[in-house]
Coordinates of C-alpha atoms in Angstrom, one line a residue:
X12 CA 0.0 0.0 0.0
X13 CA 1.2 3.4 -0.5
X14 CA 2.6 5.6 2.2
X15 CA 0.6 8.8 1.8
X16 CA 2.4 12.1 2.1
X17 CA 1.4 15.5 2.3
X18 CA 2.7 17.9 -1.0
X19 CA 3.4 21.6 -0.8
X20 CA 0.6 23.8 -2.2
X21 CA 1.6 26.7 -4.6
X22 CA 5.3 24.9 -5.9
X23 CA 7.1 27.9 -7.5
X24 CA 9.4 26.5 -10.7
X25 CA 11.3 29.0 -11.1
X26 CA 14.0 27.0 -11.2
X27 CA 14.6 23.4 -11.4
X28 CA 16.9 20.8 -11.6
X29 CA 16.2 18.0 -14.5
X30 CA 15.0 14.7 -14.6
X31 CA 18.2 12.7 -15.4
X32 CA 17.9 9.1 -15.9
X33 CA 20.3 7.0 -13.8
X34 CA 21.1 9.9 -11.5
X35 CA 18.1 12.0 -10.3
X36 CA 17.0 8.5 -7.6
X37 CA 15.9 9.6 -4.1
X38 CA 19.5 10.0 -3.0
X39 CA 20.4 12.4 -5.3
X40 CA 17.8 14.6 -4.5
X41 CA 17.7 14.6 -0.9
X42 CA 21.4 15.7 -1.5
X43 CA 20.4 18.1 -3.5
X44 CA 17.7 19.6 -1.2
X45 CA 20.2 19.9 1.4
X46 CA 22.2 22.4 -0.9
X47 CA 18.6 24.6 -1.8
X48 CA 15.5 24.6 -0.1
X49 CA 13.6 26.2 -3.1
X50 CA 14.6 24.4 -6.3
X51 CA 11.5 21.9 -7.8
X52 CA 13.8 18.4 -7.7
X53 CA 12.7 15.6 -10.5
X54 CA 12.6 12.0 -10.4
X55 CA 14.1 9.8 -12.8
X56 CA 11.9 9.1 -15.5
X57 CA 9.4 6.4 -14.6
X58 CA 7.0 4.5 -17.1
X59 CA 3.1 4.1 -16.4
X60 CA 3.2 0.6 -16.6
X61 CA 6.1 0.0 -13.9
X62 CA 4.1 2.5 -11.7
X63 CA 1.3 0.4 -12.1
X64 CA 2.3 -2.9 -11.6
X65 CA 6.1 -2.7 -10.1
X66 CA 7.4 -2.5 -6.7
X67 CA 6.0 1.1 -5.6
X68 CA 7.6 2.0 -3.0
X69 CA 11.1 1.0 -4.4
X70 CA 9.6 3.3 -7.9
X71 CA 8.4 6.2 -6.0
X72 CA 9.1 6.1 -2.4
X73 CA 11.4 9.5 -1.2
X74 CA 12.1 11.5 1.7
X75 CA 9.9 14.1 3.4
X76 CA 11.8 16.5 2.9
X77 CA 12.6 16.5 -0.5
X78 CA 9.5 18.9 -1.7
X79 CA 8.8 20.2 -3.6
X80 CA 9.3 17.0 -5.7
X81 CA 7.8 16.1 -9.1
X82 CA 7.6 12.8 -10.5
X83 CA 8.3 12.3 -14.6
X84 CA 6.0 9.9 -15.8
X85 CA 6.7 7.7 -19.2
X86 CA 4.1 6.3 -21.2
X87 CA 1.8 7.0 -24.4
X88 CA -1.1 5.3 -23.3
X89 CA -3.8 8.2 -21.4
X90 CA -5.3 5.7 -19.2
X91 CA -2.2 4.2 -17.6
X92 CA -1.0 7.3 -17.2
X93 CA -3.8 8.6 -15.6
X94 CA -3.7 5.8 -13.3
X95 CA 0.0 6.4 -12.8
X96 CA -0.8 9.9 -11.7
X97 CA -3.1 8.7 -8.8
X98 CA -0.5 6.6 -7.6
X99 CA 2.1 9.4 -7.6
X100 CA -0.2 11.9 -6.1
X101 CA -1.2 9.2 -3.4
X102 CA 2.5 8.8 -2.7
X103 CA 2.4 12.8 -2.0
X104 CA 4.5 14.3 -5.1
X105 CA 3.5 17.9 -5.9
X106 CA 3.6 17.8 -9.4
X107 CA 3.1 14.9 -12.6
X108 CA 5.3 15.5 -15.5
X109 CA 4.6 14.2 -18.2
X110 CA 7.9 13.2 -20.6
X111 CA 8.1 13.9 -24.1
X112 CA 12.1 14.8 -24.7
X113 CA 13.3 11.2 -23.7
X114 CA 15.3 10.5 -26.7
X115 CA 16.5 6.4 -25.2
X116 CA 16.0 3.3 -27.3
X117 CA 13.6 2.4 -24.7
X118 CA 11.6 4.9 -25.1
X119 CA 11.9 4.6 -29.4
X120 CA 10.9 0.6 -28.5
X121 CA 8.0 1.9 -26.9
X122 CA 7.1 4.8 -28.4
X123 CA 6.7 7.2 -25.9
X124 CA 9.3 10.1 -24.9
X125 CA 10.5 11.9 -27.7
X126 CA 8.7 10.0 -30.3
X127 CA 5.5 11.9 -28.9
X128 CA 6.6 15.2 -30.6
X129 CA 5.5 13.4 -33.9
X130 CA 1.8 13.2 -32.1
X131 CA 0.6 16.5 -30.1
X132 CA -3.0 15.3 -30.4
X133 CA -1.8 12.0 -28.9
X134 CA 0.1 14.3 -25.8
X135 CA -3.2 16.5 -25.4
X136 CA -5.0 13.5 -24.9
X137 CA -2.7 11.9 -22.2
X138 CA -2.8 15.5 -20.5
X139 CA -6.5 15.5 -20.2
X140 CA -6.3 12.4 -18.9
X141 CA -4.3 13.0 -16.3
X142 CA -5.6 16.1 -15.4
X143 CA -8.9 14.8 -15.4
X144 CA -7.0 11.9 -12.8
X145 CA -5.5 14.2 -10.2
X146 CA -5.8 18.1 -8.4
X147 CA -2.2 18.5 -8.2
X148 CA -0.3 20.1 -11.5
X149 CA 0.1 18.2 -14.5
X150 CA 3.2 19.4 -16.8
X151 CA 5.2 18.4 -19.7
X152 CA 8.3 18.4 -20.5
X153 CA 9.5 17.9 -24.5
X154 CA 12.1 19.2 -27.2
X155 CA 11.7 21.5 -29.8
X156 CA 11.2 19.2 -32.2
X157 CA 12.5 15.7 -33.5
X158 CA 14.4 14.6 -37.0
X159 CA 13.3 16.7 -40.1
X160 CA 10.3 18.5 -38.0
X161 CA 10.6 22.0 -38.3
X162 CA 10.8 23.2 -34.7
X163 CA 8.3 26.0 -35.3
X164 CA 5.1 24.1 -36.4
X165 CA 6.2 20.7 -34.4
X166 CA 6.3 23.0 -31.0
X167 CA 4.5 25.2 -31.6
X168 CA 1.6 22.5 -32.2
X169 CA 2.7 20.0 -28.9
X170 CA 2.7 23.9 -27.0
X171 CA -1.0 24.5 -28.4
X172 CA -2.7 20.5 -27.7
X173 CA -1.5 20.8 -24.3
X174 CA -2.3 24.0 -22.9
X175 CA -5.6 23.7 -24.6
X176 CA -6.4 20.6 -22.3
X177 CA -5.2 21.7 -19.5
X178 CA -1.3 21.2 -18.7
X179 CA 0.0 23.5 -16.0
X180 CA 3.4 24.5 -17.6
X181 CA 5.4 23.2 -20.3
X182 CA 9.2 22.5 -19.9
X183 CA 11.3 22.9 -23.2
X184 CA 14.9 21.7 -23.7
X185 CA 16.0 24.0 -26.1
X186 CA 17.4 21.0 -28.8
X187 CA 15.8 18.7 -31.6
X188 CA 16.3 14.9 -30.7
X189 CA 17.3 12.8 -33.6
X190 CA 16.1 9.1 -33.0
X191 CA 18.0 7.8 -35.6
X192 CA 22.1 8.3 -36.5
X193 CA 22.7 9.9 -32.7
X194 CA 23.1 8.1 -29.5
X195 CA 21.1 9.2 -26.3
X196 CA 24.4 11.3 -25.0
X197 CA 24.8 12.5 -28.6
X198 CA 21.5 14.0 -28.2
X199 CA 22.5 15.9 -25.6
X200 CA 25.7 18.0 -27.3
X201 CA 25.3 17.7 -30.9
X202 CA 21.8 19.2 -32.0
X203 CA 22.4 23.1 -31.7
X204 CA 20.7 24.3 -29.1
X205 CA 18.0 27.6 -29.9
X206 CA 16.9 29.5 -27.1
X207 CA 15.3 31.5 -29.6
X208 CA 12.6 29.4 -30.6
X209 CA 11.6 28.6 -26.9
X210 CA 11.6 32.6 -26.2
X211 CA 9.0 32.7 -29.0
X212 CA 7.2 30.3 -27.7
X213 CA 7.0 32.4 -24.8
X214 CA 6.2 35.3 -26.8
X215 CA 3.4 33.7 -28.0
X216 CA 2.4 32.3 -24.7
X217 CA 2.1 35.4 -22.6
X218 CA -0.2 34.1 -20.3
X219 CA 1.5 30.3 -19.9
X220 CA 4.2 29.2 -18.3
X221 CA 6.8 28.4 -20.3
X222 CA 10.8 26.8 -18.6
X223 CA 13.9 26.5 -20.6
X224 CA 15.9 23.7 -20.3
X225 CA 19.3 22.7 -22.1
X226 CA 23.3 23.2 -21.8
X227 CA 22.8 25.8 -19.1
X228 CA 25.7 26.2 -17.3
X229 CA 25.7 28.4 -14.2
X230 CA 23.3 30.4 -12.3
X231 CA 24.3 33.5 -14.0
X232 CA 23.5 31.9 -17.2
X233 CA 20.1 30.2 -16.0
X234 CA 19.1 33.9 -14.8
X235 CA 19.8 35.3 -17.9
X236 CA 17.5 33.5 -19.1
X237 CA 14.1 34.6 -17.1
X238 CA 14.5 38.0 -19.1
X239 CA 12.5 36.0 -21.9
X240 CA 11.1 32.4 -20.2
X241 CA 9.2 31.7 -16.6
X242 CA 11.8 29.4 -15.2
X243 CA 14.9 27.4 -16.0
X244 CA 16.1 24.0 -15.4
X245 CA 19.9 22.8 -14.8
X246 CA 20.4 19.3 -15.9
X247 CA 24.5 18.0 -15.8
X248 CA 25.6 21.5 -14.8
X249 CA 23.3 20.8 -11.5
X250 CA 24.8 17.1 -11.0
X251 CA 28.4 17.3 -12.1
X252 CA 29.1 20.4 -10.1
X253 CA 26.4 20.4 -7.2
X254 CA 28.2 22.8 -5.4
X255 CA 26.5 25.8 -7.5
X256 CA 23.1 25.2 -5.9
X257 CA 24.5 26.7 -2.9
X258 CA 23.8 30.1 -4.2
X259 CA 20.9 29.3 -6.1
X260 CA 18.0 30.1 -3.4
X261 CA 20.0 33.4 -3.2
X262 CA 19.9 34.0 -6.7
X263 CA 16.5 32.9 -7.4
X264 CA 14.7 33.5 -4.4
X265 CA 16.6 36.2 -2.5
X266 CA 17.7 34.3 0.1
X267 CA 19.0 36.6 2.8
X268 CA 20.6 33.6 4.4
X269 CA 23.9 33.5 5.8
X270 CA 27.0 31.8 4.1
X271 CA 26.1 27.9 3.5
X272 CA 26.3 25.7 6.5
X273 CA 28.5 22.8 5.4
X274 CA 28.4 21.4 9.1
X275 CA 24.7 21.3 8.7
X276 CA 25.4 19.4 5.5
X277 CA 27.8 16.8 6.7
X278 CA 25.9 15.8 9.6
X279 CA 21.9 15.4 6.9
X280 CA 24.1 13.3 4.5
X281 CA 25.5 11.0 6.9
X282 CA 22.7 10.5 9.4
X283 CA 20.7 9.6 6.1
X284 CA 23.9 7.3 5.1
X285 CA 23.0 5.3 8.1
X286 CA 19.2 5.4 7.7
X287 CA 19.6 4.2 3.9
X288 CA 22.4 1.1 5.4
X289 CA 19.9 0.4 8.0
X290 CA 17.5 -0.8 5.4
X291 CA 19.8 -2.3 3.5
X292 CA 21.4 -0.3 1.2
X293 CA 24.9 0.6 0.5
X294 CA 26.9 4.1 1.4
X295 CA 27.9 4.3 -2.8
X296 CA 24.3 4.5 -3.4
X297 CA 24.6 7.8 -1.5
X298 CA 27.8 9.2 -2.1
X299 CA 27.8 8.8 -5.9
X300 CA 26.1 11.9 -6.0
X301 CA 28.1 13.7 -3.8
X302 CA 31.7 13.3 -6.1
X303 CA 31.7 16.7 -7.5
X304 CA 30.6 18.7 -4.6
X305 CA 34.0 20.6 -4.2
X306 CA 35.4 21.4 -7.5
X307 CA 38.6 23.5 -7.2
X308 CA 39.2 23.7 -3.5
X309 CA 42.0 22.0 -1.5
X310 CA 41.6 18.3 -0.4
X311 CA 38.6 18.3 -3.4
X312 CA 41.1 15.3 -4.8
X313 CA 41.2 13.2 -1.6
X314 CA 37.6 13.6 -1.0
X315 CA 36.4 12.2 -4.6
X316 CA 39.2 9.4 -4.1
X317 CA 37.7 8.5 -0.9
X318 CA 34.0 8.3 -2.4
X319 CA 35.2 6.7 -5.2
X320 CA 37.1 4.2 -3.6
X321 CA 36.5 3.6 0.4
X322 CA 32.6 4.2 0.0
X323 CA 31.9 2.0 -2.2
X324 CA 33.5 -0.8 -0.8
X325 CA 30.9 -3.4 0.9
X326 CA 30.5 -2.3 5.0
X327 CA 31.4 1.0 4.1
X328 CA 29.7 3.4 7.0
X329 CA 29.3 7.0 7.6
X330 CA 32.2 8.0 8.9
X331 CA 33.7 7.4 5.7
X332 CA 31.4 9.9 4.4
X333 CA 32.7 12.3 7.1
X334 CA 36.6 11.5 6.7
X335 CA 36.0 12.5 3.2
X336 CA 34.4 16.1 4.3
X337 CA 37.4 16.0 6.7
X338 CA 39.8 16.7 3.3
X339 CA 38.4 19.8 2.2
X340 CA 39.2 22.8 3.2
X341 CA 35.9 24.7 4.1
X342 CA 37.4 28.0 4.4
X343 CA 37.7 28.6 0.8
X344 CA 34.1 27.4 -0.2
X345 CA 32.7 30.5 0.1
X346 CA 34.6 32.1 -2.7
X347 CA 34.5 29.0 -5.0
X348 CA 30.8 29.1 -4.8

């Protein structure tokens, strides 16, 4: 049975990190809530039909205090989605997101993700579905277009079907996806990225909201960026170099908090260590996510050896976690944030 949560009311996405598949698990995020209390956190991808009929709580279970949390749904079918969606918003998520960007061969083999660009009616329909399903927010996130479409009539026609029934915000990652000739990485770097198209969007969308997502690098760069859009989304930039979300509530929100409390941090990462080995789990499922936290300061080197190494060696505990923080120098985080 599911463990029923309460979700926020009023989620702000002003900014956001992305759904990432193979990174963005429960772990990752309560990491990443530790470093911003404001950003909207995504789950991995999951497909309606392994929401349906898989292990649930494995799927969807997370931590209290990762809200505002959204869960990405997969599918192409409206009904299991819109069964999917009562399961997430049983299990407490603030927001549905409905994926149509994912550019996998699993998602080709099942024709959902991506290949959805190539069928707005088909999107609308799974919208209203799930909007009909649930009361929290139901959003989509997609690409400008996919192989020959030409981004203008191809988004502008997914932007249309799924405002018209209903969908709370739309989510762009500013790229075509080809499903043929490029590999699921490739589809990340290679098709040129045009904010343009996604600012017309907007243009044209006055009264929707419309998010940007897609090789933004910084916070600096993601602000630049609400001058023509509602929100913007980090993906990589967000997980290789976590350490930028420190300044993010700051940036975003106007945070008049004081300098970041890496004791604070240290101390929420490694009581939830031993939680997560409690149950069963391992101290790499953790700390995986933590690698790139200190980028440029001294002892970063020892403290990505030690997660890479000692922490994800079977009985690893906590205090390897905290003999890794013990490396850095904290003194010069500040500045390097």
């Amino acid at each position: 049975m599911e463990k029923v949560r309460k979700s926020q009311i009023g989620v702000s996405r002003r900014f956001a990190i992305a759904p990432m598949m193979d990174w963005t698990d429960r772990h990752c995020r309560f990491f990443h809530r530790q470093l911003t209390r404001e950003a909207l956190l995504y789950t991995e991808m999951v497909v309606a039909d392994a929401v349906i009929h898989g292990a649930r709580e494995r799927l969807l279970g997370f931590d209290d205090s990762e809200h505002p949390v959204a869960l990405q749904l997969g599918g192409a079918d409206p009904g299991k989605l819109a069964e999917a969606a009562r399961i997430g918003e049983a299990f407490g998520y603030d927001e549905i997101n409905l994926n149509v960007g994912c550019p996998s061969d699993r998602v080709q083999s099942g024709t959902f993700g991506a290949c959805l660009m190539k069928a707005p009616v088909l999107v609308a329909d799974c919208v209203a579905a799930m909007k009909a399903a649930v009361k929290i927010p139901v959003t989509v996130k997609c690409r400008i277009g996919v192989d020959e479409q030409d981004p203008e009539p191809a988004l502008d026609a997914l932007a249309d079907g799924v405002f018209a029934t209903g969908a709370d915000a739309l989510w762009v990652h500013a790229r075509k996806a080809w499903l043929e000739g490029l590999s699921p990485k490739e589809n990340r770097d290679i098709p040129p990225l045009d904010y343009d198209r996604v600012y017309r969007l907007k243009a044209r969308k006055q009264n929707k909201f419309i998010g940007i997502n897609g090789g933004i690098q910084s916070l600096a760069e993601a602000l630049t960026h609400l001058d023509h859009v509602d929100g913007a989304m980090l993906g990589r930039a967000a997980y290789h170099t976590p350490g930028i979300l420190t300044g993010m509530d700051a940036a975003f929100y106007g945070s008049t908090a004081e300098l970041f409390d890496f004791a604070a941090l240290i101390d929420a990462m490694a009581n939830y260590a031993a939680r997560h080995i409690e149950q069963g789990g391992r101290l790499g499922h953790v700390t995986r996510h933590m690698v790139g936290l200190f980028h440029g300061l001294p002892g970063a080197r020892r403290y990505r050896q030690i997660l890479s190494t000692e922490a994800t060696r079977p009985g690893a505990g906590p205090e390897v976690l905290k003999s890794a923080f013990a490396e850095v120098d904290f003194g010069r985080t500040a500045e390097a944030a």
